[in-house]
Amino acid sequence: MKRWLLLIFLSCAGGAWAQLAPVGADPVVDEIRIRSTWGGLSPDSPLITELVVRRSDGGFTMTGTSSRAGKLTAMPPMRASTGDVAALVAAMEAPSRAKFDAGDLGRPDRDVQARIDGEMESESGEDFPIDPAIAGRMQAYRETLRHPGDLATALTAGFRSFHTDDYPGVWVEIALSDGSKIVASSRSQQYLMLPWNRDGQPPTYSPAISQALWRLLPKGATNRDRLHGPISDFELDELVTAGLFDVLNRFDAEVKAGDALRVLEASFVVEEARAQKRLSWMQLGPVLFASLRLPDGPKNLHMKVRLPLKGSALENSDADLARLQAALSLVQRTPALAARIRDQPGEDFRIYDGFGYAWLNERTAEQFIAQMRQLGRIEQLGDNPGLMRGAVMVEEGDAPAYWIALADGRAVLWKKFTNAAATPTTVRCSSIPMGDDIDELLESRKNHLCIGRIYPP
């Protein structure tokens, strides 16, 4: 139910004016704050627009500043349309849309389907030997993408793609007269900056917030041009390619590592799989990348693995299966971590096995011990050579928090990527080592807050 109504009055003299009026005890909009930022590889970076829209004289007035490379400019006050304010509130209060509708691209369906055909055909070259059964399944999958629901699923997956040197952000807070607030934000690089996040709700792929902000923001405001369609050719290509990436990689893996996949599928839910072909520049030798979870495990706990291949099979099948099952099982039976994963269903919890930005190798274990000693908590853990034997590191969320699950069932909230200042019980500390090489730059950056909170088994 809407908490306010928009009443529009037309004057007899031909002018028109509008105001937000309370209905009964329903609150009205007092103020809207908008902060829109962009950072990237540019001499003008960072770009920042900050706006305040306040209720006044039966309507709304907008004031604000813009900043380019640190040079601040005040914007002249201007009237904000009551209709635009109403549209933004309605969009931010609307139910979440779980998938992106292709009709919101602003392009004919034939454009989308042509790009899907091109992406599918790129997998049928001479370096992709198609088994007749797999080819048939690929064609069947292609046909599903002609249906709106299945196409929406594929396009929604495409919004997960990421490219460097482009860091937009928009934050909107609406304050109502009863003291309550409505907040929406996005850091998406994708079309219309979708999806939008709102407190206590799933992300929404509706374009309504983007469209309402585009109308409300003044010309030249940071990120305004990103909030309006139709989608460009480049954006459409990127969206389709990213949306089909996991599915086509899975078909590719079935061709190149079919035996390995069948072994994994007997013990795990294989959420993603791709053979080494797509990352041949890494010169890792034949490997299978996969995202796994246990069949009885939480859906937001994933193990990202890199497994050596011998032909189409796992090179070290027994050892690999035992290690992966042990790690996932330990996390799931560690009380504090299991509760955290259960209580945060919207967050991803990831275990990396031998690849990614950071995993629990020897250097990472040494850093954990050193930083726990710095916090004065290593004696509580027991500073002995076997402390890290069988331990598992779990990464939580996009601004990651790092947990260590110890073999005896204890859990340690080690540290978190944040700008927060240290407290009497925490310290600013360096990043987890990346891979096996020493990165002195990352080691010297104190961009984490070491917490070292220990939870009992």
Tab-separated table of C-alpha atoms in Angstrom:
chain	number	residue	atom	x	y	z
A	1	MET	CA	0.000	0.000	0.000
A	2	LYS	CA	1.302	3.441	-0.901
A	3	ARG	CA	2.064	5.655	2.067
A	4	TRP	CA	1.262	8.869	0.211
A	5	LEU	CA	-0.763	10.067	-2.799
A	6	LEU	CA	0.083	12.622	-5.448
A	7	LEU	CA	-2.686	15.204	-5.917
A	8	ILE	CA	-2.562	17.348	-9.035
A	9	PHE	CA	-4.519	20.557	-9.253
A	10	LEU	CA	-5.049	22.466	-12.503
A	11	SER	CA	-5.643	26.221	-12.261
A	12	CYS	CA	-8.456	27.905	-14.176
A	13	ALA	CA	-5.972	30.353	-15.722
A	14	GLY	CA	-4.399	27.537	-17.712
A	15	GLY	CA	-1.280	27.109	-15.544
A	16	ALA	CA	-0.602	23.810	-13.826
A	17	TRP	CA	0.975	23.046	-10.512
A	18	ALA	CA	1.297	19.990	-8.340
A	19	GLN	CA	2.081	19.154	-4.775
A	20	LEU	CA	2.530	16.121	-2.582
A	21	ALA	CA	-0.256	16.097	-0.002
A	22	PRO	CA	-0.625	13.800	2.965
A	23	VAL	CA	-3.609	11.488	3.097
A	24	GLY	CA	-4.716	11.042	6.697
A	25	ALA	CA	-1.630	10.300	8.765
A	26	ASP	CA	0.432	9.091	5.794
A	27	PRO	CA	3.921	10.650	5.606
A	28	VAL	CA	5.123	12.877	2.795
A	29	VAL	CA	8.563	13.404	1.313
A	30	ASP	CA	10.683	15.846	3.283
A	31	GLU	CA	14.044	15.406	1.579
A	32	ILE	CA	15.912	13.364	-1.025
A	33	ARG	CA	19.692	13.006	-0.979
A	34	ILE	CA	21.526	11.710	-4.039
A	35	ARG	CA	25.233	10.959	-4.340
A	36	SER	CA	26.426	9.850	-7.790
A	37	THR	CA	30.104	9.031	-8.341
A	38	TRP	CA	32.454	7.681	-10.982
A	39	GLY	CA	36.078	6.637	-10.732
A	40	GLY	CA	38.357	5.238	-13.402
A	41	LEU	CA	41.353	5.841	-15.591
A	42	SER	CA	40.786	9.487	-16.470
A	43	PRO	CA	42.411	12.831	-15.603
A	44	ASP	CA	38.929	14.023	-14.569
A	45	SER	CA	38.468	11.227	-12.018
A	46	PRO	CA	36.766	11.198	-9.600
A	47	LEU	CA	33.479	12.670	-10.813
A	48	ILE	CA	30.998	13.357	-8.024
A	49	THR	CA	27.517	14.885	-8.039
A	50	GLU	CA	25.752	15.468	-4.713
A	51	LEU	CA	22.179	16.727	-4.643
A	52	VAL	CA	19.595	17.586	-1.994
A	53	VAL	CA	15.910	17.884	-2.933
A	54	ARG	CA	13.799	19.540	-0.198
A	55	ARG	CA	10.099	20.168	0.125
A	56	SER	CA	9.333	23.891	0.005
A	57	ASP	CA	6.518	26.252	-1.057
A	58	GLY	CA	4.188	23.441	-2.111
A	59	GLY	CA	6.844	21.832	-4.312
A	60	PHE	CA	10.519	20.901	-4.262
A	61	THR	CA	13.831	22.741	-4.599
A	62	MET	CA	17.086	21.066	-5.665
A	63	THR	CA	20.545	22.231	-4.631
A	64	GLY	CA	23.903	20.529	-4.943
A	65	THR	CA	27.514	20.417	-6.051
A	66	SER	CA	29.533	18.748	-8.772
A	67	SER	CA	33.170	17.788	-8.522
A	68	ARG	CA	35.690	16.927	-11.232
A	69	ALA	CA	39.222	15.835	-10.266
A	70	GLY	CA	38.720	17.423	-6.862
A	71	LYS	CA	37.501	20.796	-8.166
A	72	LEU	CA	34.150	21.567	-6.534
A	73	THR	CA	31.445	23.620	-8.261
A	74	ALA	CA	28.171	24.713	-6.658
A	75	MET	CA	25.064	24.160	-8.774
A	76	PRO	CA	22.440	26.940	-8.909
A	77	PRO	CA	19.209	26.099	-7.026
A	78	MET	CA	16.434	24.815	-9.276
A	79	ARG	CA	12.880	23.579	-8.958
A	80	ALA	CA	12.392	19.813	-9.019
A	81	SER	CA	9.287	18.415	-10.648
A	82	THR	CA	6.778	17.047	-8.146
A	83	GLY	CA	5.887	14.383	-10.684
A	84	ASP	CA	9.547	13.303	-10.936
A	85	VAL	CA	9.782	13.086	-7.146
A	86	ALA	CA	6.615	10.999	-7.027
A	87	ALA	CA	7.924	8.684	-9.754
A	88	LEU	CA	11.179	8.104	-7.862
A	89	VAL	CA	9.383	7.292	-4.600
A	90	ALA	CA	7.033	4.903	-6.397
A	91	ALA	CA	9.943	3.167	-8.137
A	92	MET	CA	11.907	2.763	-4.905
A	93	GLU	CA	8.868	1.346	-3.086
A	94	ALA	CA	7.844	-1.042	-5.876
A	95	PRO	CA	8.274	-4.828	-5.415
A	96	SER	CA	11.579	-6.256	-6.654
A	97	ARG	CA	11.762	-7.771	-10.124
A	98	ALA	CA	14.002	-10.849	-10.004
A	99	LYS	CA	14.795	-10.957	-13.736
A	100	PHE	CA	15.500	-8.487	-16.514
A	101	ASP	CA	12.859	-8.233	-19.230
A	102	ALA	CA	14.290	-8.068	-22.778
A	103	GLY	CA	11.520	-5.600	-23.617
A	104	ASP	CA	13.373	-3.022	-21.489
A	105	LEU	CA	16.374	-3.029	-23.847
A	106	GLY	CA	14.661	-0.615	-26.200
A	107	ARG	CA	15.764	-2.755	-29.157
A	108	PRO	CA	13.776	-5.148	-31.381
A	109	ASP	CA	13.918	-8.822	-30.480
A	110	ARG	CA	15.618	-9.619	-33.801
A	111	ASP	CA	18.705	-7.674	-32.638
A	112	VAL	CA	18.955	-9.788	-29.494
A	113	GLN	CA	18.350	-13.068	-31.318
A	114	ALA	CA	20.958	-12.247	-33.984
A	115	ARG	CA	23.588	-11.756	-31.284
A	116	ILE	CA	22.609	-15.021	-29.620
A	117	ASP	CA	23.031	-16.817	-32.954
A	118	GLY	CA	26.465	-15.274	-33.387
A	119	GLU	CA	27.559	-16.360	-29.907
A	120	MET	CA	26.290	-19.915	-30.427
A	121	GLU	CA	27.975	-20.195	-33.821
A	122	SER	CA	31.302	-19.134	-32.328
A	123	GLU	CA	31.245	-22.400	-30.360
A	124	SER	CA	30.884	-24.531	-33.488
A	125	GLY	CA	34.294	-23.922	-35.060
A	126	GLU	CA	36.862	-26.558	-35.917
A	127	ASP	CA	38.436	-26.354	-32.440
A	128	PHE	CA	35.141	-27.378	-30.841
A	129	PRO	CA	34.485	-31.036	-31.818
A	130	ILE	CA	30.759	-31.429	-31.293
A	131	ASP	CA	29.462	-34.766	-30.054
A	132	PRO	CA	26.042	-35.322	-31.715
A	133	ALA	CA	24.310	-35.622	-28.338
A	134	ILE	CA	25.896	-32.411	-27.052
A	135	ALA	CA	25.168	-30.626	-30.330
A	136	GLY	CA	21.524	-31.598	-29.984
A	137	ARG	CA	21.361	-30.258	-26.451
A	138	MET	CA	23.031	-27.032	-27.540
A	139	GLN	CA	20.429	-26.561	-30.250
A	140	ALA	CA	17.639	-27.313	-27.808
A	141	TYR	CA	19.044	-24.696	-25.445
A	142	ARG	CA	19.245	-22.214	-28.314
A	143	GLU	CA	15.537	-22.694	-29.021
A	144	THR	CA	14.595	-21.967	-25.404
A	145	LEU	CA	16.089	-18.486	-25.794
A	146	ARG	CA	13.284	-17.578	-28.189
A	147	HIS	CA	10.880	-17.665	-25.222
A	148	PRO	CA	10.644	-14.537	-23.024
A	149	GLY	CA	11.091	-16.322	-19.684
A	150	ASP	CA	14.215	-18.255	-20.675
A	151	LEU	CA	15.656	-15.230	-22.466
A	152	ALA	CA	15.131	-13.173	-19.301
A	153	THR	CA	17.078	-15.774	-17.291
A	154	ALA	CA	20.012	-15.623	-19.713
A	155	LEU	CA	20.099	-11.833	-19.923
A	156	THR	CA	19.888	-11.487	-16.142
A	157	ALA	CA	23.015	-13.655	-15.836
A	158	GLY	CA	24.776	-11.201	-18.149
A	159	PHE	CA	24.538	-8.423	-15.575
A	160	ARG	CA	27.227	-10.192	-13.511
A	161	SER	CA	29.981	-9.241	-15.962
A	162	PHE	CA	32.638	-6.769	-14.904
A	163	HIS	CA	35.267	-4.626	-16.615
A	164	THR	CA	38.055	-2.571	-15.121
A	165	ASP	CA	38.645	1.195	-15.021
A	166	ASP	CA	34.935	1.909	-14.687
A	167	TYR	CA	33.573	2.336	-11.176
A	168	PRO	CA	30.174	4.064	-11.098
A	169	GLY	CA	28.034	4.412	-8.010
A	170	VAL	CA	24.677	5.952	-7.129
A	171	TRP	CA	23.129	6.206	-3.656
A	172	VAL	CA	19.644	7.627	-3.021
A	173	GLU	CA	17.996	8.257	0.350
A	174	ILE	CA	14.432	9.547	0.692
A	175	ALA	CA	13.476	10.921	4.120
A	176	LEU	CA	9.755	10.956	4.948
A	177	SER	CA	7.938	13.174	7.415
A	178	ASP	CA	7.402	10.310	9.895
A	179	GLY	CA	11.176	9.835	10.240
A	180	SER	CA	11.357	6.727	8.039
A	181	LYS	CA	13.710	6.424	5.074
A	182	ILE	CA	13.797	4.630	1.726
A	183	VAL	CA	17.262	3.833	0.355
A	184	ALA	CA	18.414	2.474	-3.015
A	185	SER	CA	21.908	2.098	-4.437
A	186	SER	CA	23.844	0.644	-7.352
A	187	ARG	CA	27.495	0.136	-8.262
A	188	SER	CA	26.666	-1.681	-11.491
A	189	GLN	CA	28.579	-1.018	-14.692
A	190	GLN	CA	25.812	-2.562	-16.763
A	191	TYR	CA	22.839	-1.233	-18.723
A	192	LEU	CA	20.758	1.256	-16.693
A	193	MET	CA	23.061	0.460	-13.750
A	194	LEU	CA	20.925	-2.598	-13.027
A	195	PRO	CA	20.331	-4.186	-10.626
A	196	TRP	CA	19.368	-1.781	-7.837
A	197	ASN	CA	19.716	-2.765	-4.186
A	198	ARG	CA	17.333	-1.758	-1.414
A	199	ASP	CA	17.512	-2.503	2.299
A	200	GLY	CA	15.823	-5.761	3.203
A	201	GLN	CA	14.779	-6.588	-0.368
A	202	PRO	CA	16.273	-8.691	-3.178
A	203	PRO	CA	18.012	-6.773	-5.995
A	204	THR	CA	15.590	-5.466	-8.603
A	205	TYR	CA	16.059	-5.552	-12.387
A	206	SER	CA	13.185	-3.188	-13.026
A	207	PRO	CA	14.299	-0.066	-14.945
A	208	ALA	CA	11.879	2.137	-12.976
A	209	ILE	CA	14.448	3.545	-10.512
A	210	SER	CA	16.891	4.282	-13.354
A	211	GLN	CA	14.224	6.027	-15.429
A	212	ALA	CA	12.966	8.105	-12.486
A	213	LEU	CA	16.498	9.190	-11.554
A	214	TRP	CA	17.284	10.100	-15.170
A	215	ARG	CA	14.301	12.464	-15.193
A	216	LEU	CA	15.118	13.968	-11.791
A	217	LEU	CA	18.890	14.476	-12.230
A	218	PRO	CA	19.981	17.702	-13.961
A	219	LYS	CA	21.833	17.496	-17.269
A	220	GLY	CA	25.534	16.852	-16.786
A	221	ALA	CA	25.063	15.035	-13.469
A	222	THR	CA	27.469	12.130	-12.947
A	223	ASN	CA	26.142	8.837	-14.393
A	224	ARG	CA	22.932	10.419	-15.723
A	225	ASP	CA	23.585	9.193	-19.275
A	226	ARG	CA	23.917	5.609	-17.993
A	227	LEU	CA	20.344	5.636	-16.720
A	228	HIS	CA	18.600	5.984	-20.087
A	229	GLY	CA	18.111	3.576	-22.988
A	230	PRO	CA	18.057	2.136	-25.533
A	231	ILE	CA	20.982	-0.215	-25.042
A	232	SER	CA	23.972	0.390	-27.332
A	233	ASP	CA	25.433	-2.243	-29.677
A	234	PHE	CA	28.480	-2.634	-27.427
A	235	GLU	CA	26.360	-3.052	-24.281
A	236	LEU	CA	24.090	-5.567	-26.011
A	237	ASP	CA	27.041	-7.627	-27.240
A	238	GLU	CA	28.517	-7.637	-23.732
A	239	LEU	CA	25.214	-8.565	-22.101
A	240	VAL	CA	24.539	-11.504	-24.448
A	241	THR	CA	28.121	-12.790	-24.291
A	242	ALA	CA	28.164	-12.654	-20.493
A	243	GLY	CA	24.679	-14.126	-20.228
A	244	LEU	CA	25.605	-17.214	-22.266
A	245	PHE	CA	29.135	-17.557	-20.883
A	246	ASP	CA	28.459	-20.113	-18.149
A	247	VAL	CA	26.134	-22.266	-20.259
A	248	LEU	CA	28.480	-22.418	-23.263
A	249	ASN	CA	31.434	-23.091	-20.979
A	250	ARG	CA	29.522	-26.025	-19.528
A	251	PHE	CA	28.978	-27.501	-23.001
A	252	ASP	CA	32.651	-26.911	-23.734
A	253	ALA	CA	33.638	-28.686	-20.508
A	254	GLU	CA	31.470	-31.676	-21.385
A	255	VAL	CA	33.455	-32.066	-24.597
A	256	LYS	CA	36.898	-31.590	-23.084
A	257	ALA	CA	36.441	-32.955	-19.548
A	258	GLY	CA	33.352	-35.132	-19.636
A	259	ASP	CA	34.801	-37.891	-17.428
A	260	ALA	CA	35.901	-35.358	-14.803
A	261	LEU	CA	32.466	-33.741	-14.763
A	262	ARG	CA	30.710	-37.061	-14.240
A	263	VAL	CA	32.939	-37.842	-11.242
A	264	LEU	CA	32.262	-34.436	-9.696
A	265	GLU	CA	28.538	-34.657	-10.326
A	266	ALA	CA	28.393	-37.924	-8.372
A	267	SER	CA	29.401	-36.067	-5.175
A	268	PHE	CA	28.607	-32.388	-5.715
A	269	VAL	CA	26.198	-29.978	-7.295
A	270	VAL	CA	28.322	-28.563	-10.144
A	271	GLU	CA	27.053	-24.996	-10.515
A	272	GLU	CA	29.606	-23.877	-13.115
A	273	ALA	CA	32.299	-25.633	-15.117
A	274	ARG	CA	34.741	-24.579	-17.793
A	275	ALA	CA	37.721	-26.234	-19.385
A	276	GLN	CA	41.093	-24.544	-19.688
A	277	LYS	CA	40.572	-23.523	-23.311
A	278	ARG	CA	38.969	-20.191	-22.477
A	279	LEU	CA	41.864	-19.221	-20.186
A	280	SER	CA	44.743	-20.663	-22.189
A	281	TRP	CA	46.798	-17.495	-21.664
A	282	MET	CA	47.322	-18.582	-18.052
A	283	GLN	CA	49.463	-21.526	-19.242
A	284	LEU	CA	48.217	-23.742	-16.456
A	285	GLY	CA	48.158	-26.962	-18.436
A	286	PRO	CA	44.895	-28.838	-18.918
A	287	VAL	CA	42.628	-27.964	-16.003
A	288	LEU	CA	38.959	-27.842	-15.118
A	289	PHE	CA	37.530	-24.843	-13.292
A	290	ALA	CA	34.303	-25.480	-11.403
A	291	SER	CA	32.025	-24.068	-8.725
A	292	LEU	CA	30.771	-26.787	-6.395
A	293	ARG	CA	28.570	-27.264	-3.365
A	294	LEU	CA	27.419	-30.316	-1.431
A	295	PRO	CA	23.910	-31.576	-2.293
A	296	ASP	CA	22.763	-31.070	1.316
A	297	GLY	CA	24.633	-27.781	1.737
A	298	PRO	CA	23.429	-24.167	1.731
A	299	LYS	CA	22.994	-22.681	-1.717
A	300	ASN	CA	25.094	-19.624	-0.843
A	301	LEU	CA	28.240	-21.632	0.064
A	302	HIS	CA	30.382	-22.339	-3.009
A	303	MET	CA	33.798	-23.888	-3.532
A	304	LYS	CA	35.726	-22.530	-6.504
A	305	VAL	CA	38.224	-25.143	-7.691
A	306	ARG	CA	40.972	-25.601	-10.272
A	307	LEU	CA	41.629	-29.285	-10.908
A	308	PRO	CA	44.355	-30.789	-13.147
A	309	LEU	CA	43.139	-33.000	-15.981
A	310	LYS	CA	44.572	-36.055	-17.624
A	311	GLY	CA	42.747	-36.389	-20.885
A	312	SER	CA	39.082	-35.830	-20.048
A	313	ALA	CA	39.434	-37.157	-16.481
A	314	LEU	CA	40.704	-35.734	-13.200
A	315	GLU	CA	44.419	-36.365	-12.828
A	316	ASN	CA	44.183	-36.860	-9.040
A	317	SER	CA	40.584	-37.940	-8.651
A	318	ASP	CA	40.625	-39.607	-5.213
A	319	ALA	CA	42.789	-36.963	-3.530
A	320	ASP	CA	40.838	-34.087	-5.080
A	321	LEU	CA	37.430	-35.462	-4.085
A	322	ALA	CA	38.552	-36.153	-0.512
A	323	ARG	CA	40.028	-32.648	-0.103
A	324	LEU	CA	37.019	-30.832	-1.512
A	325	GLN	CA	34.467	-32.825	0.470
A	326	ALA	CA	36.455	-32.359	3.681
A	327	ALA	CA	36.657	-28.576	3.248
A	328	LEU	CA	32.958	-28.064	2.530
A	329	SER	CA	31.942	-30.474	5.286
A	330	LEU	CA	34.137	-28.707	7.858
A	331	VAL	CA	32.578	-25.323	7.096
A	332	GLN	CA	29.052	-26.732	7.226
A	333	ARG	CA	29.601	-28.308	10.647
A	334	THR	CA	31.436	-25.336	12.187
A	335	PRO	CA	28.668	-23.795	14.343
A	336	ALA	CA	29.519	-20.100	14.031
A	337	LEU	CA	30.129	-20.219	10.290
A	338	ALA	CA	27.115	-22.416	9.598
A	339	ALA	CA	24.928	-19.945	11.491
A	340	ARG	CA	26.422	-16.974	9.661
A	341	ILE	CA	25.823	-18.588	6.258
A	342	ARG	CA	22.263	-19.496	7.227
A	343	ASP	CA	21.499	-16.015	8.578
A	344	GLN	CA	22.854	-14.213	5.470
A	345	PRO	CA	21.058	-15.937	2.551
A	346	GLY	CA	21.672	-12.970	0.259
A	347	GLU	CA	25.470	-13.115	0.659
A	348	ASP	CA	27.834	-15.458	-1.176
A	349	PHE	CA	30.340	-17.437	0.900
A	350	ARG	CA	33.278	-18.740	-1.165
A	351	ILE	CA	36.104	-21.205	-0.613
A	352	TYR	CA	38.934	-20.997	-3.162
A	353	ASP	CA	40.983	-24.096	-3.866
A	354	GLY	CA	44.218	-23.146	-5.599
A	355	PHE	CA	43.061	-20.177	-7.662
A	356	GLY	CA	41.332	-16.828	-7.482
A	357	TYR	CA	42.696	-13.670	-5.890
A	358	ALA	CA	43.573	-15.393	-2.614
A	359	TRP	CA	43.430	-18.824	-1.088
A	360	LEU	CA	44.700	-20.543	2.040
A	361	ASN	CA	48.220	-21.390	0.914
A	362	GLU	CA	51.310	-21.412	3.118
A	363	ARG	CA	51.872	-17.637	2.921
A	364	THR	CA	48.246	-16.895	3.783
A	365	ALA	CA	48.411	-19.222	6.795
A	366	GLU	CA	51.591	-17.487	7.969
A	367	GLN	CA	49.924	-14.091	7.641
A	368	PHE	CA	46.903	-15.270	9.632
A	369	ILE	CA	49.112	-16.431	12.480
A	370	ALA	CA	51.171	-13.214	12.413
A	371	GLN	CA	48.114	-10.953	12.441
A	372	MET	CA	46.422	-12.952	15.204
A	373	ARG	CA	49.634	-12.622	17.210
A	374	GLN	CA	49.565	-8.847	16.559
A	375	LEU	CA	46.022	-8.782	17.969
A	376	GLY	CA	47.224	-10.650	21.044
A	377	ARG	CA	44.944	-13.624	20.392
A	378	ILE	CA	47.278	-16.315	19.112
A	379	GLU	CA	47.627	-17.877	22.589
A	380	GLN	CA	43.851	-18.324	22.700
A	381	LEU	CA	44.136	-20.412	19.527
A	382	GLY	CA	47.193	-22.369	20.610
A	383	ASP	CA	50.338	-21.345	18.745
A	384	ASN	CA	51.489	-24.758	17.551
A	385	PRO	CA	52.681	-26.233	14.221
A	386	GLY	CA	49.418	-28.106	13.718
A	387	LEU	CA	47.132	-25.106	14.174
A	388	MET	CA	46.399	-24.649	10.474
A	389	ARG	CA	46.292	-28.347	9.551
A	390	GLY	CA	42.953	-28.973	7.839
A	391	ALA	CA	41.866	-25.329	8.191
A	392	VAL	CA	39.629	-23.725	5.574
A	393	MET	CA	39.347	-20.039	4.609
A	394	VAL	CA	35.924	-18.675	3.679
A	395	GLU	CA	35.385	-15.344	1.912
A	396	GLU	CA	32.087	-13.575	2.621
A	397	GLY	CA	30.466	-10.941	0.423
A	398	ASP	CA	31.688	-8.463	-2.199
A	399	ALA	CA	33.643	-6.273	0.253
A	400	PRO	CA	35.002	-9.476	1.684
A	401	ALA	CA	35.175	-10.582	5.257
A	402	TYR	CA	37.552	-13.514	5.755
A	403	TRP	CA	36.781	-16.406	8.079
A	404	ILE	CA	39.039	-19.270	9.128
A	405	ALA	CA	37.394	-22.581	10.046
A	406	LEU	CA	39.747	-24.642	12.192
A	407	ALA	CA	39.697	-28.418	12.189
A	408	ASP	CA	38.470	-28.540	15.805
A	409	GLY	CA	35.259	-26.659	14.937
A	410	ARG	CA	36.327	-23.195	16.062
A	411	ALA	CA	35.772	-20.279	13.695
A	412	VAL	CA	37.700	-17.018	13.491
A	413	LEU	CA	36.355	-13.829	11.929
A	414	TRP	CA	39.825	-12.829	10.756
A	415	LYS	CA	39.476	-9.518	8.912
A	416	LYS	CA	37.349	-7.425	6.579
A	417	PHE	CA	37.993	-5.140	3.613
A	418	THR	CA	36.835	-1.755	4.920
A	419	ASN	CA	37.895	1.840	5.533
A	420	ALA	CA	36.670	1.708	9.122
A	421	ALA	CA	39.084	2.983	11.750
A	422	ALA	CA	40.654	0.607	14.227
A	423	THR	CA	39.090	0.218	17.661
A	424	PRO	CA	40.813	-0.755	20.929
A	425	THR	CA	40.319	-4.436	20.003
A	426	THR	CA	41.131	-4.281	16.240
A	427	VAL	CA	44.016	-3.126	14.022
A	428	ARG	CA	44.415	-1.898	10.474
A	429	CYS	CA	46.211	-4.633	8.525
A	430	SER	CA	47.401	-5.635	5.054
A	431	SER	CA	45.679	-7.657	2.336
A	432	ILE	CA	45.832	-11.411	1.965
A	433	PRO	CA	48.790	-12.402	-0.264
A	434	MET	CA	47.794	-12.909	-3.885
A	435	GLY	CA	48.841	-16.278	-5.289
A	436	ASP	CA	52.334	-17.491	-4.543
A	437	ASP	CA	54.259	-14.312	-5.426
A	438	ILE	CA	55.095	-11.564	-2.959
A	439	ASP	CA	53.314	-8.350	-3.885
A	440	GLU	CA	55.017	-5.655	-1.794
A	441	LEU	CA	52.466	-3.032	-2.826
A	442	LEU	CA	49.528	-5.068	-1.574
A	443	GLU	CA	51.418	-6.159	1.520
A	444	SER	CA	52.022	-2.521	2.460
A	445	ARG	CA	48.425	-1.341	2.025
A	446	LYS	CA	46.479	-1.377	5.279
A	447	ASN	CA	43.107	-1.717	3.551
A	448	HIS	CA	41.690	-4.351	5.902
A	449	LEU	CA	40.535	-4.237	9.491
A	450	CYS	CA	41.843	-7.219	11.457
A	451	ILE	CA	39.203	-8.356	13.960
A	452	GLY	CA	40.366	-11.800	15.126
A	453	ARG	CA	37.109	-12.731	16.872
A	454	ILE	CA	37.176	-16.396	17.953
A	455	TYR	CA	33.984	-18.486	18.106
A	456	PRO	CA	33.841	-21.785	20.052
A	457	PRO	CA	33.142	-25.173	18.420
